Short mmCIF file of C-alpha atoms in Angstrom, two decimals:
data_model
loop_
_atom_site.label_atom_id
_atom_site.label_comp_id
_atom_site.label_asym_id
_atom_site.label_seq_id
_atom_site.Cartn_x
_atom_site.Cartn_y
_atom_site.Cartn_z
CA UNK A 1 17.71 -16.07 -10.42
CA UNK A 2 20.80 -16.19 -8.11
CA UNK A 3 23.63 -18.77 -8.72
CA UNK A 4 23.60 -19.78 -4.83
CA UNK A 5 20.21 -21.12 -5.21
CA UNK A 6 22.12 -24.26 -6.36
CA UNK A 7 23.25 -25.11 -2.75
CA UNK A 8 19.56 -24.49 -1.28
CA UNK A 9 17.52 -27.27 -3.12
CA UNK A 10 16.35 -30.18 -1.85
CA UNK A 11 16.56 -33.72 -2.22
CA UNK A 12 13.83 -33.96 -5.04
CA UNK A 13 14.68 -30.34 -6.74
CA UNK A 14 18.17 -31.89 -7.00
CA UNK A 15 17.09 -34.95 -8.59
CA UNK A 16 14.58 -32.96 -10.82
CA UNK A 17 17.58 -30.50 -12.36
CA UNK A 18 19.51 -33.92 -12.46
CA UNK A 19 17.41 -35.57 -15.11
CA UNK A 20 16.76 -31.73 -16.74
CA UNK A 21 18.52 -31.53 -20.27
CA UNK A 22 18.99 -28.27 -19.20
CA UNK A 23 21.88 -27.50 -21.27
CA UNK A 24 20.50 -29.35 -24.70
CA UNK A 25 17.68 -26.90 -24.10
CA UNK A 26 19.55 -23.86 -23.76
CA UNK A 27 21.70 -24.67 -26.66
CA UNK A 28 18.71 -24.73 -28.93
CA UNK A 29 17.33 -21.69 -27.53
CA UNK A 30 20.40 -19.70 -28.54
CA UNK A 31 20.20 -20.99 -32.00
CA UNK A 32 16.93 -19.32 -32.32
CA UNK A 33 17.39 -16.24 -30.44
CA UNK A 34 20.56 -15.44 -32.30
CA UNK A 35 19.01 -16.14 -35.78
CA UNK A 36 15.25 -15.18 -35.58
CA UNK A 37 14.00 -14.49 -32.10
CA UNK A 38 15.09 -11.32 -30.48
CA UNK A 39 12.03 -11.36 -28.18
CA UNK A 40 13.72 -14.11 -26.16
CA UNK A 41 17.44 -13.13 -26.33
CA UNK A 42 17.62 -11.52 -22.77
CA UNK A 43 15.82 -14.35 -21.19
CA UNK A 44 17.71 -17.01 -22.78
CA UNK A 45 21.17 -14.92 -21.94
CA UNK A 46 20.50 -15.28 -18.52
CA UNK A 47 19.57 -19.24 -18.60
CA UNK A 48 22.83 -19.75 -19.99
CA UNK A 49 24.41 -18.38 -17.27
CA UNK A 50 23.52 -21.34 -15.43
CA UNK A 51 24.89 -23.78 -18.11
CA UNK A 52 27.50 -25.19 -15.70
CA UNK A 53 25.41 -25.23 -12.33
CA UNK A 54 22.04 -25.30 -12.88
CA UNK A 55 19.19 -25.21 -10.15
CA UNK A 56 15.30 -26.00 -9.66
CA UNK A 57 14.01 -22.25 -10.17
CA UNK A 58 16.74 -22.23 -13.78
CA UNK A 59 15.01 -24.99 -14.86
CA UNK A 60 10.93 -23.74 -14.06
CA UNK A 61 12.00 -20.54 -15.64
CA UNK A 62 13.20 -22.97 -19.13
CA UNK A 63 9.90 -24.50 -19.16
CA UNK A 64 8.31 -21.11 -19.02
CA UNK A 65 10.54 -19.94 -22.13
CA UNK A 66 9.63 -22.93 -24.08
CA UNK A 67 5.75 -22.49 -22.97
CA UNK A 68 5.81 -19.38 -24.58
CA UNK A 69 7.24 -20.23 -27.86
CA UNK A 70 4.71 -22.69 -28.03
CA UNK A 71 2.57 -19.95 -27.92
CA UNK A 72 4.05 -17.84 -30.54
CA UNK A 73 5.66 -20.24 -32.50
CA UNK A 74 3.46 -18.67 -35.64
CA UNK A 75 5.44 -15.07 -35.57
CA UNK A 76 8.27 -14.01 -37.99
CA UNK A 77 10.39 -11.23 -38.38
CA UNK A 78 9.25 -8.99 -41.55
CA UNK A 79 10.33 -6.56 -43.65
CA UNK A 80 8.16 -4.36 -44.73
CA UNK A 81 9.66 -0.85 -45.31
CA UNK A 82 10.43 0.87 -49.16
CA UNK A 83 13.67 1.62 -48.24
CA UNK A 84 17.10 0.42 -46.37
CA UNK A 85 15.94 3.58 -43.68
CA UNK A 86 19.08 1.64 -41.10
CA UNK A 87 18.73 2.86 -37.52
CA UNK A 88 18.71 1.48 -34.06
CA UNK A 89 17.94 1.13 -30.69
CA UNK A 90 20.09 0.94 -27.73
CA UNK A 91 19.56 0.26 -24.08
CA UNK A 92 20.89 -1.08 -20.58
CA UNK A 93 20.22 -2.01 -17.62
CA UNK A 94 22.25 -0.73 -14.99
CA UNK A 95 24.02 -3.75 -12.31
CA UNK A 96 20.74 -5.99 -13.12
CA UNK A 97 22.92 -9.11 -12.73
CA UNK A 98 22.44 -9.40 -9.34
CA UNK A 99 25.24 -11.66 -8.83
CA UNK A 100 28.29 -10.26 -10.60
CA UNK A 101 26.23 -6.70 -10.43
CA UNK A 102 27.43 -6.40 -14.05
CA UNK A 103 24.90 -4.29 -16.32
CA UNK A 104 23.25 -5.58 -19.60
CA UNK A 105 23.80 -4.27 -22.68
CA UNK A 106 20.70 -4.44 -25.53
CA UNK A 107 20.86 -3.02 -28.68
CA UNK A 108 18.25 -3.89 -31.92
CA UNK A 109 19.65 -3.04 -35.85
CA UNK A 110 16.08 -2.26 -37.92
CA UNK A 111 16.53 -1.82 -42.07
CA UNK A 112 13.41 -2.19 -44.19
CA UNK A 113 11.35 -2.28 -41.39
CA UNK A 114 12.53 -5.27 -39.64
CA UNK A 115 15.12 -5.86 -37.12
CA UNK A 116 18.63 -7.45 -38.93
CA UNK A 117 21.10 -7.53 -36.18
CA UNK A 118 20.23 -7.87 -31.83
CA UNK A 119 22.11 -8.52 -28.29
CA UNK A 120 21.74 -8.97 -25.24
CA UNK A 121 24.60 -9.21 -23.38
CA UNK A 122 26.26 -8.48 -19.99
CA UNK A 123 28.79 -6.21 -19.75
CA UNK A 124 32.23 -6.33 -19.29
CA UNK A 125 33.02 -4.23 -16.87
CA UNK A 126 30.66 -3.04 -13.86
CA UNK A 127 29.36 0.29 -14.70
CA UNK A 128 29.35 2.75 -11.33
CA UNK A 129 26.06 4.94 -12.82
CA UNK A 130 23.15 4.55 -15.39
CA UNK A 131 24.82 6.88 -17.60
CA UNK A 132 27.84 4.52 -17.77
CA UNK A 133 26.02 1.73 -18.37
CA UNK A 134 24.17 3.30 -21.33
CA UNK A 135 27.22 4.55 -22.75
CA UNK A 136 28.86 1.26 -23.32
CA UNK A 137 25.41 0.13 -24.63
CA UNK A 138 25.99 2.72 -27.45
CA UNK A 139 29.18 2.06 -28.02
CA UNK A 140 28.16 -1.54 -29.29
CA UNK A 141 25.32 -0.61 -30.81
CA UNK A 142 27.43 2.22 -32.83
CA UNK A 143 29.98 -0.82 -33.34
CA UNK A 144 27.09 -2.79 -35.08
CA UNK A 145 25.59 -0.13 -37.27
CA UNK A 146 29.53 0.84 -38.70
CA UNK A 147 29.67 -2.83 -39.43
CA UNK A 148 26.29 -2.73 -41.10
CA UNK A 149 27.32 0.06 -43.38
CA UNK A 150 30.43 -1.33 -44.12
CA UNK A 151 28.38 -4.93 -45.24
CA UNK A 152 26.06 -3.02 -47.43
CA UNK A 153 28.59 -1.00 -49.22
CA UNK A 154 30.18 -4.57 -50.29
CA UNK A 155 26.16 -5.17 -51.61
CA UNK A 156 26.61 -2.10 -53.74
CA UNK A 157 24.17 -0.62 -51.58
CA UNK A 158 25.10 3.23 -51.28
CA UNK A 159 24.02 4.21 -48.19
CA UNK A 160 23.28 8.04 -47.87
CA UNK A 161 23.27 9.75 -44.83
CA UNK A 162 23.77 9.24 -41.06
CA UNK A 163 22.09 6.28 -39.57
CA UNK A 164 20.19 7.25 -36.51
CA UNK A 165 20.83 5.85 -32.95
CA UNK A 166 17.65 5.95 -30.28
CA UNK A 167 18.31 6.11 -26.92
CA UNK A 168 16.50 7.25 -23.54
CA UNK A 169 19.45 8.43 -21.88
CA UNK A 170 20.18 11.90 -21.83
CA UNK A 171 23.04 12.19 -19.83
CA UNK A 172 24.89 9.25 -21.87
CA UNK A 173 24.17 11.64 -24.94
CA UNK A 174 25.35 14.82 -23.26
CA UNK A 175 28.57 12.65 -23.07
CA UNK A 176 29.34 11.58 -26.45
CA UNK A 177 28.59 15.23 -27.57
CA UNK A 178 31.35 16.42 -24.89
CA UNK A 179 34.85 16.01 -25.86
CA UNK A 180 36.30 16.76 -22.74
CA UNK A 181 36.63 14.28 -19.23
CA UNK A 182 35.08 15.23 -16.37
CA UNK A 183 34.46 13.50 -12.57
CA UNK A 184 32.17 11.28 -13.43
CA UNK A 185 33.94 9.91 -17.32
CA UNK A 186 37.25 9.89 -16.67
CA UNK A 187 37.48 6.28 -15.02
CA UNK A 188 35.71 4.86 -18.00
CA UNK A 189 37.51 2.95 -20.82
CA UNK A 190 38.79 5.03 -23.25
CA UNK A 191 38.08 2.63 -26.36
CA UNK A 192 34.25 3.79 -25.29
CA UNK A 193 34.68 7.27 -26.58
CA UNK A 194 35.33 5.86 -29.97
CA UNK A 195 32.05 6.63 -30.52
CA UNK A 196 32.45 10.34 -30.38
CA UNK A 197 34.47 10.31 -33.69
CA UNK A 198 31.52 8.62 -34.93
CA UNK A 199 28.57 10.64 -33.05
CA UNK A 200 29.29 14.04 -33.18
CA UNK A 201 32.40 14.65 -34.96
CA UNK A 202 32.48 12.48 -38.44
CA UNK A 203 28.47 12.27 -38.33
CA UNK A 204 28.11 8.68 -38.89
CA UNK A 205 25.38 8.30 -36.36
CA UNK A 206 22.52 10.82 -35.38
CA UNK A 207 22.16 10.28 -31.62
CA UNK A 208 18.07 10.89 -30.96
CA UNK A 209 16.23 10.73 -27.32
CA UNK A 210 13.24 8.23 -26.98
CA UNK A 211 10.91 7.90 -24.54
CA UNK A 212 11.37 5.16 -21.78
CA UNK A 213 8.19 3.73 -23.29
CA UNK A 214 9.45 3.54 -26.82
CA UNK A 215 12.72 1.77 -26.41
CA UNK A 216 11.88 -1.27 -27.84
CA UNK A 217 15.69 -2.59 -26.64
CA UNK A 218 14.23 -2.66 -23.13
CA UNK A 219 13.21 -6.25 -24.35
CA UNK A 220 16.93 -6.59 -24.59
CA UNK A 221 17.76 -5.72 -21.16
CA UNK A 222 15.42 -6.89 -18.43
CA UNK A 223 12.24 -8.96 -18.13
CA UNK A 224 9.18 -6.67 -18.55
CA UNK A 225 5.71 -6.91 -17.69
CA UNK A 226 3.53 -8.93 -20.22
CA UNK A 227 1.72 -5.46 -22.25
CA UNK A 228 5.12 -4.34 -22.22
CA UNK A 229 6.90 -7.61 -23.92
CA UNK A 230 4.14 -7.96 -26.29
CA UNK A 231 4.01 -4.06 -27.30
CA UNK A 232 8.09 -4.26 -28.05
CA UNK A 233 7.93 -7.91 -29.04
CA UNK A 234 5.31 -7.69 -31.51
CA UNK A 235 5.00 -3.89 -32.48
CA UNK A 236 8.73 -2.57 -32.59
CA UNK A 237 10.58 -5.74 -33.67
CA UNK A 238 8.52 -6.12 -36.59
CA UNK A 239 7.27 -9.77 -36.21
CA UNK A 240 3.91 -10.26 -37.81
CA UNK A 241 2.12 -13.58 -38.14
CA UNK A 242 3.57 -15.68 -40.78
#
């Protein structure tokens, strides 16, 4: 979807996204994929976009959110695990916006088996490499578990141990482990290596490699092929049938 596309329709498309309650839509989307769908938080990110100014192919690719739902409306997130056992996910996609060529940012919270905190979000700043880009993924994901921890030791819940973060990018872990700037780090933000006091030097969070396969936050960051949706939709968020 490309916000130009507005100025290409014709007379009928025009009309169509005209009488389209495009942004009633969206606005009930969000509610759900903030509270208890994380399958369709990057799609309905990117609808929103398009809040202000939307066009004909915005408003097919609605219909095709809502179709879907439909579809699934019988899944629920559930929690299934013994234990608290908090760890996460993070992920991006590197300049996927193709507009603003912004990255996306996706990160998924699990405790008890079942996911308790998601985003998917664009970036603030353009990220100039992959590496970047997944950096500043972990950063907010690290952000989120801290917060976590911090909530469940108001609970009285005495959480033991580091929580562990999963991500697929090797080089973006060889960074947080490396105290010291080099070419390719030293134009990013410095509130991003926050995450080395966290990482590697207070041991808050155990960074671990995944497999590209397994990141389930790649439904957090890009639209995937249908096997691959359903695999980290179903599988890895831990929705069941209710």
């Amino acid at each position: 979807l490309r916000k130009h596309e507005a100025t290409t329709m014709s007379a009928t498309q025009r009309e169509y996204v005209e009488r389209f309650p495009y942004q009633n839509i969206v606005g009930a989307l969000l509610y759900l994929s903030i509270n208890t769908r994380p399958d369709i938080s990057y799609a309905v990110g990117v609808l929103a976009r398009f809040c202000k100014n939307p066009n004909f192919r915005a408003c097919k690719a609605l219909l095709r959110v809502l179709i879907y739902l439909r579809g699934t409306a019988e899944r629920g997130i559930q929690y299934t695990g013994d234990d608290l056992n908090v760890y996460a996910y993070s992920d991006a996609d590197w300049a996927g916006d193709l507009d603003s060529r912004r990255s996306t940012t996706g990160y998924v919270v699990y405790a008890a088996g079942g996911p308790i905190a998601w985003q998917s979000k664009l970036q603030t700043t353009i990220a100039v490499s992959t590496m970047e880009a997944e950096y500043m993924a972990a950063f907010g994901a690290i952000q989120e578990l801290i917060w976590t921890k911090g909530v469940l030791g108001e609970l009285e819940f005495d959480y033991v141990g580091p929580m562990i973060l999963h991500m697929d990018s090797k080089s973006a872990m060889a960074l947080a482990k490396n105290p010291t700037h080099h070419k390719r780090s030293k134009h990013i933000d410095i509130k991003y290596h926050w995450l080395r006091e966290h990482t590697y030097e207070h041991g808050t969070v155990d960074l671990e490699h995944c497999a590209t396969g397994d990141m389930v936050a790649d439904v957090m960051t890009k639209a995937l092929d249908g096997p691959l949706h359903e695999k980290h939709a179903v599988n890895a968020t831990g929705f069941g049938d209710a």
